Amino acid sequence: MTPRNLREVVIESLVRAAGYSAVVFVGLIFFFLLREGLPGFAEVSLPALFGSRWYPTEGHYGLLPLIGGSLVVTLGAAAIAVPFGLATAIFISEIAPRWAREILKPLVEILGGLPSVVLGFLGVLVLAPFMRVLLNLPTGLTAFTGSVLLAGMAIPTLVSVAEDALDAVPRNYRDAAVALGASEWQTIWRVTLPAARSGVLTAVMLGIGRAIGETMTVMMVTGNAARLPTTPNSLFLPIRTMTATIAAEMGEVANGSTHYHVLFVIGIVLFVISFIVNLAAGAVVFRRPKRAERVLS
Amino acid sequence: MVNLALAWAERYGAEHPEARLSVTGGGSGTGIAAMINGTASIANASRAIKAEEKQQAEANGLQPVEFVVARDAIAVIVNPANPVARLTIAQLSDIYSGKITNWREAGGQDRPIVLLSRESNSGTHVYFLEQVVRQGRKDDHTLFAPETLLLPSSEGISAEIRQNPNAIGYDGLGYVTPDVKVIAVAGNPAGPFFLPTIETVTKKEYPIARDLYMYTPGQPTGAVKDYLDWIIGPEAQGIVKELGFVPIR
């Protein structure tokens, strides 16, 4: 074997190992979660796990308030982050003049580098009191405050990825649209955005993924009250998320106790949710392009 | 109390490298049982030894010796703008279990009550649950209302109390900052009401307070005696204060 070939083989196997390692790690993490969490299903009956009361130190292990809390915060964050993030990405990529774009994009990316605990402090000391007075709520530590901060965290990721996707749309698409008499808005909405669809969707999923997995900020600003969010106004009341529960309780729990195993059950639920989100995103991104799209590209 | 025991052991170990200390958690019963069985030289306990535990120890030929090493008092705090200045334990129980949800019902303004608490695994939470929410009744299974906000830190509680006139919270006396209002508490509906201070806690007038103990299986000697002497000394009692407990002097 010549040295050149040897080098090829080594590099190729390294790249392959790196690729497989991602799959192996996810598999190992899932295996670990199952190993620590499955005893929880044996120790606590399923109806008890679907109870509406979370009070582990007194033997109440109902997960519904926590799942509900995470969903409320994440949906709230998505409802804020997606329109704002997409609008920002479109503005930076399509509308802003070149010099503004050179400034705006790095600025947005710096925002993404803010540590979440700093945002949490900002939330506790500034945003929560402001929200309480503005919306006349009993307390400012609510799901909505969490959603606003999480949206603030998701937006930089979303903008950065979506802007790259929009930027990658070939210039002649836009030229063709303009040549057909489309206005600037029609070009963006009907041509550029659909052409960048898969990248934009990835951006949205990455943003939402950041929101649902975020722990520190939600623990600081959502109040952590394990109250089942049943009414629409729950967005403006305190809630407790799955991530905050694990973070707050894992440190003090006795290793191998029922409480410990149930915390891993929460981990499994989180894992399954993010798996479903990714799967759904994948189904849209990787669906077979329509004939018209194939011809165009 | 395990935090305090750990902090003591850590500081003492750093200053006396020849002393070998290890601290194990698990609750007061665990500690006293370990002392009775001879596996621990010192039992830390947040309650006094029970009569049957004493008998067990005597059956093993031990004469447990009790030391009060610190005191734990829980202050109930509200926003300075809240006109409510005093509450009974029964009222606090109704407030925290969600039976009273408006300050009007506790002698205040027409405002919703926002309940703040430490996380359910903190010792303060458990003590407040047993002593206040359940009013010390063993067979009582009342819980904190699900609407209770569980905050991860003392700072989180005081930050919310400082700016929210609806909020009520509690925390170790040592963590109370001057910018919140401390409520006077009475054990009986008729009063008298006491504010938590080092004095009322020491005199056992303030109702939400307890002594923290260390037990040894006999009169301490050698290294154990040195350690206990250090515990009641100024340096260890300074740690007591740092962790939000009340020093014994």
Coordinates of C-alpha atoms in Angstrom, one line a residue:
Chain A
M1 CA 0.0 0.0 0.0
T2 CA 1.5 3.4 -0.9
P3 CA 1.7 6.1 1.8
R4 CA -0.8 8.1 -0.1
N5 CA -3.3 5.3 0.0
L6 CA -2.6 4.6 3.6
R7 CA -3.4 8.3 4.4
E8 CA -6.6 8.0 2.5
V9 CA -7.7 4.9 4.5
V10 CA -6.8 6.5 7.8
I11 CA -8.6 9.7 7.1
E12 CA -11.6 7.9 5.7
S13 CA -12.0 5.7 8.7
L14 CA -11.6 8.7 11.1
V15 CA -14.4 10.5 9.2
R16 CA -16.5 7.4 9.3
A17 CA -15.9 6.9 13.1
A18 CA -16.8 10.6 13.7
G19 CA -20.0 10.1 11.8
Y20 CA -21.0 6.9 13.6
S21 CA -20.0 8.2 17.0
A22 CA -22.9 10.7 16.9
V23 CA -25.3 7.8 16.5
V24 CA -23.5 5.7 19.1
F25 CA -23.6 8.5 21.7
V26 CA -27.3 9.1 21.2
G27 CA -27.8 5.4 21.6
L28 CA -25.8 5.2 24.7
I29 CA -27.6 8.2 26.3
F30 CA -30.9 6.6 25.5
F31 CA -29.7 3.3 27.0
F32 CA -28.5 5.1 30.1
L33 CA -31.8 6.9 30.5
L34 CA -33.7 3.7 30.1
R35 CA -31.5 1.9 32.6
E36 CA -32.0 4.5 35.3
G37 CA -35.6 5.4 34.4
L38 CA -37.3 2.0 33.7
P39 CA -37.4 1.0 37.4
G40 CA -39.5 4.2 37.9
F41 CA -42.2 2.6 35.8
A42 CA -42.2 -0.4 38.1
E43 CA -42.2 1.6 41.3
V44 CA -44.9 4.1 40.3
S45 CA -48.0 2.8 38.5
L46 CA -48.8 4.4 35.2
P47 CA -52.0 6.1 36.4
A48 CA -49.9 7.6 39.2
L49 CA -47.4 8.9 36.7
F50 CA -50.3 10.5 34.8
G51 CA -51.6 12.2 38.0
S52 CA -52.0 15.9 38.3
R53 CA -49.9 16.4 41.5
W54 CA -46.1 16.6 41.6
Y55 CA -44.9 16.4 45.1
P56 CA -42.1 13.8 45.1
T57 CA -41.0 14.1 48.7
E58 CA -44.5 13.0 49.8
G59 CA -44.9 10.3 47.2
H60 CA -46.9 12.2 44.5
Y61 CA -45.3 11.6 41.1
G62 CA -47.8 13.0 38.6
L63 CA -45.9 14.2 35.5
L64 CA -48.8 16.0 33.8
P65 CA -48.2 19.4 35.3
L66 CA -44.5 19.2 34.3
I67 CA -45.2 18.1 30.7
G68 CA -48.0 20.7 30.5
G69 CA -45.6 23.4 31.8
S70 CA -42.9 22.6 29.3
L71 CA -45.4 22.6 26.5
V72 CA -46.9 25.9 27.5
V73 CA -43.5 27.7 27.8
T74 CA -42.2 26.2 24.5
L75 CA -45.3 26.9 22.5
G76 CA -45.3 30.4 23.9
A77 CA -41.6 30.9 23.0
A78 CA -42.2 29.5 19.5
A79 CA -45.2 31.8 18.9
I80 CA -42.9 34.8 19.7
A81 CA -39.6 33.6 18.2
V82 CA -40.8 32.2 14.8
P83 CA -42.4 35.4 13.4
F84 CA -39.8 37.7 14.9
G85 CA -36.9 35.5 13.9
L86 CA -38.1 34.9 10.4
A87 CA -38.8 38.6 9.9
T88 CA -35.3 39.5 11.1
A89 CA -33.7 36.9 8.8
I90 CA -35.7 38.1 5.8
F91 CA -34.8 41.7 6.6
I92 CA -31.1 41.0 7.0
S93 CA -30.9 38.8 3.9
E94 CA -33.3 40.4 1.5
I95 CA -34.0 44.0 2.4
A96 CA -31.2 45.6 4.4
P97 CA -28.4 47.3 2.5
R98 CA -25.0 45.5 2.5
W99 CA -23.4 47.7 5.2
A100 CA -26.3 47.2 7.6
R101 CA -26.2 43.5 7.0
E102 CA -22.5 43.4 7.9
I103 CA -23.3 44.9 11.2
L104 CA -26.6 43.2 12.0
K105 CA -25.7 39.6 11.5
P106 CA -22.7 39.5 13.9
L107 CA -24.7 41.5 16.4
V108 CA -27.5 38.9 16.4
E109 CA -25.0 36.1 16.7
I110 CA -23.4 37.8 19.8
L111 CA -26.8 37.9 21.3
G112 CA -26.9 34.1 20.9
G113 CA -23.8 33.8 23.0
L114 CA -25.3 35.3 26.1
P115 CA -25.1 32.8 29.0
S116 CA -28.6 31.7 30.0
V117 CA -28.1 32.5 33.6
V118 CA -27.4 36.1 32.7
L119 CA -30.8 36.2 30.9
G120 CA -32.3 34.6 33.9
F121 CA -31.1 37.4 36.2
L122 CA -32.4 39.9 33.8
G123 CA -35.7 38.1 33.8
V124 CA -36.0 38.0 37.6
L125 CA -34.8 41.5 38.3
V126 CA -36.3 43.4 35.3
L127 CA -38.7 41.5 33.1
A128 CA -40.8 39.7 35.8
P129 CA -41.5 42.9 37.8
F130 CA -42.3 44.8 34.5
M131 CA -44.7 42.0 33.3
R132 CA -46.5 42.0 36.7
V133 CA -47.2 45.7 36.5
L134 CA -47.8 45.8 32.8
L135 CA -50.3 42.9 32.6
N136 CA -51.6 43.4 36.2
L137 CA -50.8 39.8 37.2
P138 CA -50.5 38.4 40.8
T139 CA -46.8 37.6 40.0
G140 CA -44.4 38.3 37.2
L141 CA -42.8 34.8 37.5
T142 CA -45.0 33.2 34.8
A143 CA -44.8 30.9 31.8
F144 CA -45.1 34.0 29.6
T145 CA -42.0 35.7 31.1
G146 CA -40.2 32.4 30.5
S147 CA -41.5 32.3 26.9
V148 CA -40.3 35.8 26.2
L149 CA -36.7 35.1 27.5
L150 CA -36.6 31.7 25.7
A151 CA -37.7 33.4 22.5
G152 CA -34.9 35.9 23.0
M153 CA -32.5 32.9 23.2
A154 CA -34.0 31.0 20.2
I155 CA -34.1 34.1 17.9
P156 CA -30.3 34.4 17.3
T157 CA -30.1 30.7 16.4
L158 CA -33.2 31.0 14.2
V159 CA -32.0 34.2 12.5
S160 CA -28.5 32.9 11.8
V161 CA -29.5 29.6 10.3
A162 CA -32.5 31.0 8.4
E163 CA -30.5 33.9 7.0
D164 CA -27.9 31.4 5.7
A165 CA -30.6 29.4 4.0
L166 CA -32.2 32.5 2.4
D167 CA -28.7 33.7 1.3
A168 CA -28.1 30.3 -0.4
V169 CA -31.1 30.8 -2.7
P170 CA -29.7 31.5 -6.2
R171 CA -29.8 35.1 -7.4
N172 CA -31.5 34.2 -10.7
Y173 CA -34.7 33.0 -8.8
R174 CA -35.2 36.5 -7.6
D175 CA -34.2 38.0 -11.0
A176 CA -36.7 35.7 -12.6
A177 CA -39.5 36.7 -10.2
V178 CA -38.8 40.4 -10.7
A179 CA -38.7 39.9 -14.4
L180 CA -42.2 38.5 -14.2
G181 CA -43.4 41.6 -12.6
A182 CA -43.4 40.4 -8.9
S183 CA -43.1 43.0 -6.2
E184 CA -40.3 42.8 -3.6
W185 CA -42.8 41.2 -1.1
Q186 CA -44.1 38.8 -3.6
T187 CA -40.6 37.7 -4.5
I188 CA -39.8 37.1 -0.8
W189 CA -43.0 35.4 0.2
R190 CA -43.7 33.3 -3.0
V191 CA -40.2 32.6 -4.3
T192 CA -37.3 33.0 -1.9
L193 CA -38.8 31.7 1.2
P194 CA -40.3 28.5 -0.4
A195 CA -37.0 27.9 -2.1
A196 CA -35.2 28.1 1.2
R197 CA -37.9 26.0 2.9
S198 CA -35.8 23.2 4.3
G199 CA -33.1 25.5 5.7
V200 CA -35.7 27.8 7.3
L201 CA -37.5 24.8 8.8
T202 CA -34.2 23.5 10.3
A203 CA -33.7 27.0 11.8
V204 CA -37.2 26.9 13.4
M205 CA -36.5 23.4 14.8
L206 CA -33.1 24.4 16.2
G207 CA -34.7 27.4 17.8
I208 CA -37.5 25.4 19.4
G209 CA -35.0 22.7 20.4
R210 CA -33.1 25.3 22.3
A211 CA -36.3 26.5 24.0
I212 CA -37.6 23.1 25.2
G213 CA -34.2 22.0 26.5
E214 CA -33.3 25.3 28.2
T215 CA -33.2 24.9 32.0
M216 CA -31.5 27.7 33.9
T217 CA -33.6 30.6 32.7
V218 CA -37.0 28.9 33.0
M219 CA -36.0 27.7 36.5
M220 CA -35.3 31.3 37.5
V221 CA -38.4 33.0 35.9
T222 CA -41.3 30.7 35.6
G223 CA -42.0 30.3 39.3
N224 CA -41.7 26.4 39.3
A225 CA -45.3 25.9 40.6
A226 CA -46.3 22.4 39.6
R227 CA -49.8 23.5 38.7
L228 CA -51.6 21.7 35.9
P229 CA -52.1 24.2 33.1
T230 CA -55.7 23.6 32.1
T231 CA -57.0 27.0 31.2
P232 CA -55.8 29.3 28.4
N233 CA -54.7 31.9 31.0
S234 CA -52.1 29.4 32.2
L235 CA -49.6 31.2 30.0
F236 CA -49.8 34.1 32.4
L237 CA -49.5 32.0 35.6
P238 CA -46.5 30.2 37.2
I239 CA -45.7 26.7 35.8
R240 CA -43.0 24.1 36.4
T241 CA -41.1 22.6 33.4
M242 CA -39.6 19.2 33.1
T243 CA -36.0 20.5 32.7
A244 CA -36.3 22.8 35.8
T245 CA -37.6 19.9 37.8
I246 CA -34.7 17.7 37.0
A247 CA -32.2 20.5 37.6
A248 CA -33.7 21.5 40.9
E249 CA -34.2 18.0 42.4
M250 CA -31.4 15.8 41.0
G251 CA -28.8 17.4 43.3
E252 CA -30.5 16.4 46.5
V253 CA -32.2 13.1 45.6
A254 CA -31.0 9.8 47.1
N255 CA -29.3 7.7 44.5
G256 CA -31.5 4.7 43.4
S257 CA -34.7 6.0 45.2
T258 CA -38.1 6.1 43.5
H259 CA -37.8 9.9 43.2
Y260 CA -34.4 9.4 41.4
H261 CA -35.9 6.9 39.0
V262 CA -38.9 9.1 38.2
L263 CA -36.5 12.1 37.4
F264 CA -35.0 9.8 34.8
V265 CA -38.5 9.0 33.5
I266 CA -38.9 12.7 33.0
G267 CA -35.6 12.6 31.1
I268 CA -37.0 9.8 28.9
V269 CA -40.1 11.9 28.2
L270 CA -38.0 14.9 27.2
F271 CA -35.9 12.6 24.9
V272 CA -39.0 11.2 23.3
I273 CA -40.5 14.7 22.7
S274 CA -37.3 16.1 21.1
F275 CA -37.1 12.9 19.0
I276 CA -40.6 13.4 17.7
V277 CA -39.9 17.1 17.0
N278 CA -36.8 16.1 15.0
L279 CA -38.7 13.3 13.2
A280 CA -41.5 15.7 12.2
A281 CA -38.9 18.2 11.0
G282 CA -37.1 15.5 9.0
A283 CA -40.3 14.4 7.4
V284 CA -40.9 17.8 6.0
V285 CA -37.3 18.6 5.1
F286 CA -36.6 15.3 3.4
R287 CA -39.9 14.8 1.6
R288 CA -39.6 14.3 -2.1
P289 CA -39.5 17.6 -4.0
K290 CA -42.4 18.2 -6.3
R291 CA -41.8 17.8 -10.1
A292 CA -41.9 21.5 -10.6
E293 CA -39.3 22.0 -7.9
R294 CA -37.1 19.4 -9.4
V295 CA -37.3 21.0 -12.8
L296 CA -36.4 24.4 -11.4
S297 CA -33.4 23.3 -9.4
Chain B
M1 CA -28.8 20.3 58.9
V2 CA -26.5 18.2 56.7
N3 CA -25.3 21.4 55.0
L4 CA -24.2 22.8 58.3
A5 CA -22.5 19.6 59.3
L6 CA -20.7 19.4 56.0
A7 CA -19.6 23.0 56.2
W8 CA -18.2 22.5 59.7
A9 CA -16.4 19.2 58.7
E10 CA -14.9 20.9 55.6
R11 CA -13.6 23.9 57.5
Y12 CA -12.3 21.8 60.4
G13 CA -10.7 19.3 58.1
A14 CA -8.9 22.1 56.3
E15 CA -7.5 23.4 59.5
H16 CA -6.8 20.1 61.2
P17 CA -5.5 17.8 58.5
E18 CA -4.8 15.1 61.1
A19 CA -8.5 14.9 61.9
R20 CA -10.5 12.5 59.7
L21 CA -14.1 13.4 59.4
S22 CA -16.8 12.1 57.2
V23 CA -20.4 13.3 57.1
T24 CA -23.3 11.2 55.9
G25 CA -26.9 12.5 55.4
G26 CA -30.2 10.7 55.7
G27 CA -32.1 12.4 58.4
S28 CA -32.0 12.7 62.2
G29 CA -33.3 9.2 62.7
T30 CA -30.5 7.8 60.6
G31 CA -27.8 9.7 62.5
I32 CA -29.1 8.7 65.9
A33 CA -29.4 5.0 64.9
A34 CA -25.9 5.1 63.5
M35 CA -24.6 6.4 66.9
I36 CA -26.6 3.8 68.8
N37 CA -25.1 1.0 66.6
G38 CA -21.6 2.4 67.1
T39 CA -21.0 3.3 63.4
A40 CA -20.9 7.1 64.1
S41 CA -19.0 9.0 66.7
I42 CA -21.4 12.0 66.5
A43 CA -25.1 12.1 65.5
N44 CA -26.4 15.3 64.1
A45 CA -30.1 15.8 64.6
S46 CA -32.6 18.5 64.0
R47 CA -34.8 17.1 66.8
A48 CA -34.2 15.9 70.3
I49 CA -33.5 12.2 70.9
K50 CA -36.7 10.2 71.5
A51 CA -37.3 8.2 74.7
E52 CA -37.2 4.9 72.8
E53 CA -34.0 5.8 71.1
K54 CA -32.5 6.7 74.5
Q55 CA -33.6 3.3 75.8
Q56 CA -32.0 1.5 72.8
A57 CA -28.8 3.3 73.4
E58 CA -28.8 2.4 77.1
A59 CA -29.5 -1.2 76.2
N60 CA -26.3 -1.0 74.1
G61 CA -24.5 0.3 77.2
L62 CA -24.3 3.9 75.9
Q63 CA -25.2 7.2 77.7
P64 CA -26.0 9.6 74.9
V65 CA -24.9 13.2 75.7
E66 CA -26.7 16.1 74.1
F67 CA -25.2 19.3 72.7
V68 CA -27.2 22.1 71.3
V69 CA -25.0 23.3 68.4
A70 CA -27.1 25.8 66.6
R71 CA -30.7 27.1 66.2
D72 CA -32.9 27.2 63.2
A73 CA -35.6 29.8 62.9
I74 CA -37.8 30.4 60.0
A75 CA -38.9 34.0 59.3
V76 CA -42.1 34.7 57.4
I77 CA -41.6 37.7 55.1
V78 CA -43.8 40.0 52.9
N79 CA -43.3 43.1 50.9
P80 CA -42.9 46.3 53.0
A81 CA -46.0 47.7 51.4
N82 CA -48.2 44.9 52.8
P83 CA -50.1 46.2 55.8
V84 CA -50.3 42.7 57.4
A85 CA -47.9 42.6 60.3
R86 CA -48.9 39.5 62.2
L87 CA -50.3 36.0 61.5
T88 CA -51.0 32.9 63.5
I89 CA -49.6 29.5 62.6
A90 CA -53.2 28.4 61.7
Q91 CA -53.5 31.3 59.3
L92 CA -50.2 30.5 57.8
S93 CA -51.3 26.9 57.3
D94 CA -54.5 28.1 55.6
I95 CA -52.5 30.5 53.4
Y96 CA -49.9 27.9 52.3
S97 CA -52.4 25.0 51.8
G98 CA -54.5 27.3 49.5
K99 CA -57.5 27.7 51.8
I100 CA -57.0 31.5 51.9
T101 CA -56.1 33.0 48.6
N102 CA -56.7 36.7 49.2
W103 CA -54.9 39.0 51.6
R104 CA -58.3 40.4 52.6
E105 CA -59.0 37.2 54.5
A106 CA -55.9 37.6 56.5
G107 CA -56.5 41.2 57.5
G108 CA -54.8 42.8 54.5
Q109 CA -55.8 44.6 51.2
D110 CA -57.9 43.0 48.5
R111 CA -55.0 41.3 46.7
P112 CA -54.3 37.8 45.5
I113 CA -51.8 35.9 47.7
V114 CA -48.7 34.7 45.8
L115 CA -47.0 31.8 47.8
L116 CA -43.3 31.5 47.7
S117 CA -41.3 28.6 49.0
R118 CA -37.9 26.9 48.8
E119 CA -37.7 23.7 46.7
S120 CA -39.3 20.7 48.3
N121 CA -36.0 18.9 49.1
S122 CA -34.6 21.7 51.2
G123 CA -34.6 21.2 55.0
T124 CA -36.4 24.5 55.4
H125 CA -39.3 23.4 53.2
V126 CA -39.7 20.1 55.1
Y127 CA -39.6 21.8 58.5
F128 CA -42.1 24.5 57.3
L129 CA -44.4 21.8 55.9
E130 CA -44.4 19.8 59.2
Q131 CA -44.4 22.6 61.7
V132 CA -46.6 25.3 59.9
V133 CA -48.6 23.8 57.1
R134 CA -49.4 20.7 59.1
Q135 CA -49.2 22.6 62.4
G136 CA -47.0 19.9 63.9
R137 CA -49.7 17.2 63.6
K138 CA -48.1 13.9 62.5
D139 CA -51.3 12.4 61.0
D140 CA -52.0 15.5 58.9
H141 CA -51.2 15.0 55.2
T142 CA -51.9 18.5 54.0
L143 CA -49.5 19.7 51.3
F144 CA -48.4 23.0 50.0
A145 CA -50.9 24.3 47.5
P146 CA -50.0 23.4 43.9
E147 CA -49.9 27.1 43.1
T148 CA -46.9 27.6 45.4
L149 CA -43.9 29.0 43.6
L150 CA -40.8 26.9 44.4
L151 CA -37.8 29.0 44.0
P152 CA -34.3 27.5 43.8
S153 CA -32.6 30.1 46.0
S154 CA -33.1 32.5 48.9
E155 CA -32.1 35.3 46.6
G156 CA -35.0 34.3 44.3
I157 CA -37.4 34.6 47.2
S158 CA -36.2 37.9 48.5
A159 CA -36.0 39.4 44.9
E160 CA -39.7 38.5 44.4
I161 CA -40.8 39.7 47.9
R162 CA -39.0 43.0 47.4
Q163 CA -41.0 44.0 44.3
N164 CA -44.3 42.1 44.7
P165 CA -46.8 43.3 47.3
N166 CA -48.9 40.1 46.7
A167 CA -46.1 37.8 47.8
I168 CA -45.5 35.9 51.0
G169 CA -42.4 33.8 51.6
Y170 CA -40.3 32.2 54.3
D171 CA -36.6 31.5 54.8
G172 CA -34.0 30.9 57.4
L173 CA -33.7 33.9 59.7
G174 CA -30.1 34.4 58.6
Y175 CA -31.1 35.0 55.0
V176 CA -33.6 37.8 55.7
T177 CA -32.5 41.1 54.2
P178 CA -33.5 44.5 55.7
D179 CA -35.6 45.4 52.6
V180 CA -38.4 42.9 53.3
K181 CA -41.0 43.0 56.1
V182 CA -40.8 40.2 58.7
I183 CA -44.2 39.0 60.1
A184 CA -44.8 38.4 63.8
V185 CA -46.0 34.9 64.4
A186 CA -48.1 33.4 67.2
G187 CA -48.5 29.7 68.0
N188 CA -52.0 30.3 69.4
P189 CA -54.8 32.3 67.8
A190 CA -54.9 34.5 70.9
G191 CA -51.2 35.4 70.6
P192 CA -48.8 36.6 71.9
F193 CA -47.1 37.4 68.6
F194 CA -43.3 37.4 68.3
L195 CA -40.9 38.6 65.7
P196 CA -38.0 36.2 65.1
T197 CA -34.8 37.6 66.7
I198 CA -31.9 35.8 68.2
E199 CA -33.4 36.7 71.6
T200 CA -37.0 35.3 71.0
V201 CA -35.5 32.2 69.4
T202 CA -33.2 31.6 72.3
K203 CA -36.0 32.0 74.8
K204 CA -38.2 29.7 72.6
E205 CA -40.9 32.3 72.3
Y206 CA -40.9 32.5 68.6
P207 CA -42.9 29.4 67.4
I208 CA -41.2 28.4 64.1
A209 CA -37.8 27.6 65.5
R210 CA -35.9 24.6 66.7
D211 CA -32.6 23.6 68.3
L212 CA -30.1 21.6 66.2
Y213 CA -28.3 18.9 68.2
M214 CA -25.3 16.8 68.2
Y215 CA -25.3 13.6 70.2
T216 CA -22.3 11.6 71.3
P217 CA -22.5 8.0 72.7
G218 CA -20.9 9.0 76.0
Q219 CA -19.0 12.0 77.4
P220 CA -16.8 13.0 74.5
T221 CA -13.0 12.5 74.7
G222 CA -10.0 13.1 72.5
A223 CA -10.6 14.1 68.9
V224 CA -14.4 14.2 69.3
K225 CA -14.1 16.5 72.3
D226 CA -11.8 18.8 70.3
Y227 CA -14.3 18.9 67.5
L228 CA -17.3 19.7 69.7
D229 CA -15.3 22.4 71.5
W230 CA -14.5 23.9 68.1
I231 CA -18.2 23.7 67.1
I232 CA -19.4 25.9 69.9
G233 CA -16.5 28.2 69.4
P234 CA -16.7 31.5 67.5
E235 CA -15.4 30.3 64.2
A236 CA -17.9 27.4 63.8
Q237 CA -20.7 29.6 65.0
G238 CA -19.7 32.1 62.3
I239 CA -20.4 29.4 59.8
V240 CA -23.8 28.8 61.4
K241 CA -24.6 32.5 60.7
E242 CA -23.3 32.3 57.1
L243 CA -25.6 29.4 56.4
G244 CA -28.7 31.2 57.6
F245 CA -29.0 29.5 61.0
V246 CA -29.0 31.2 64.4
P247 CA -25.8 30.8 66.5
I248 CA -26.2 29.6 70.0
R249 CA -24.6 32.7 71.4

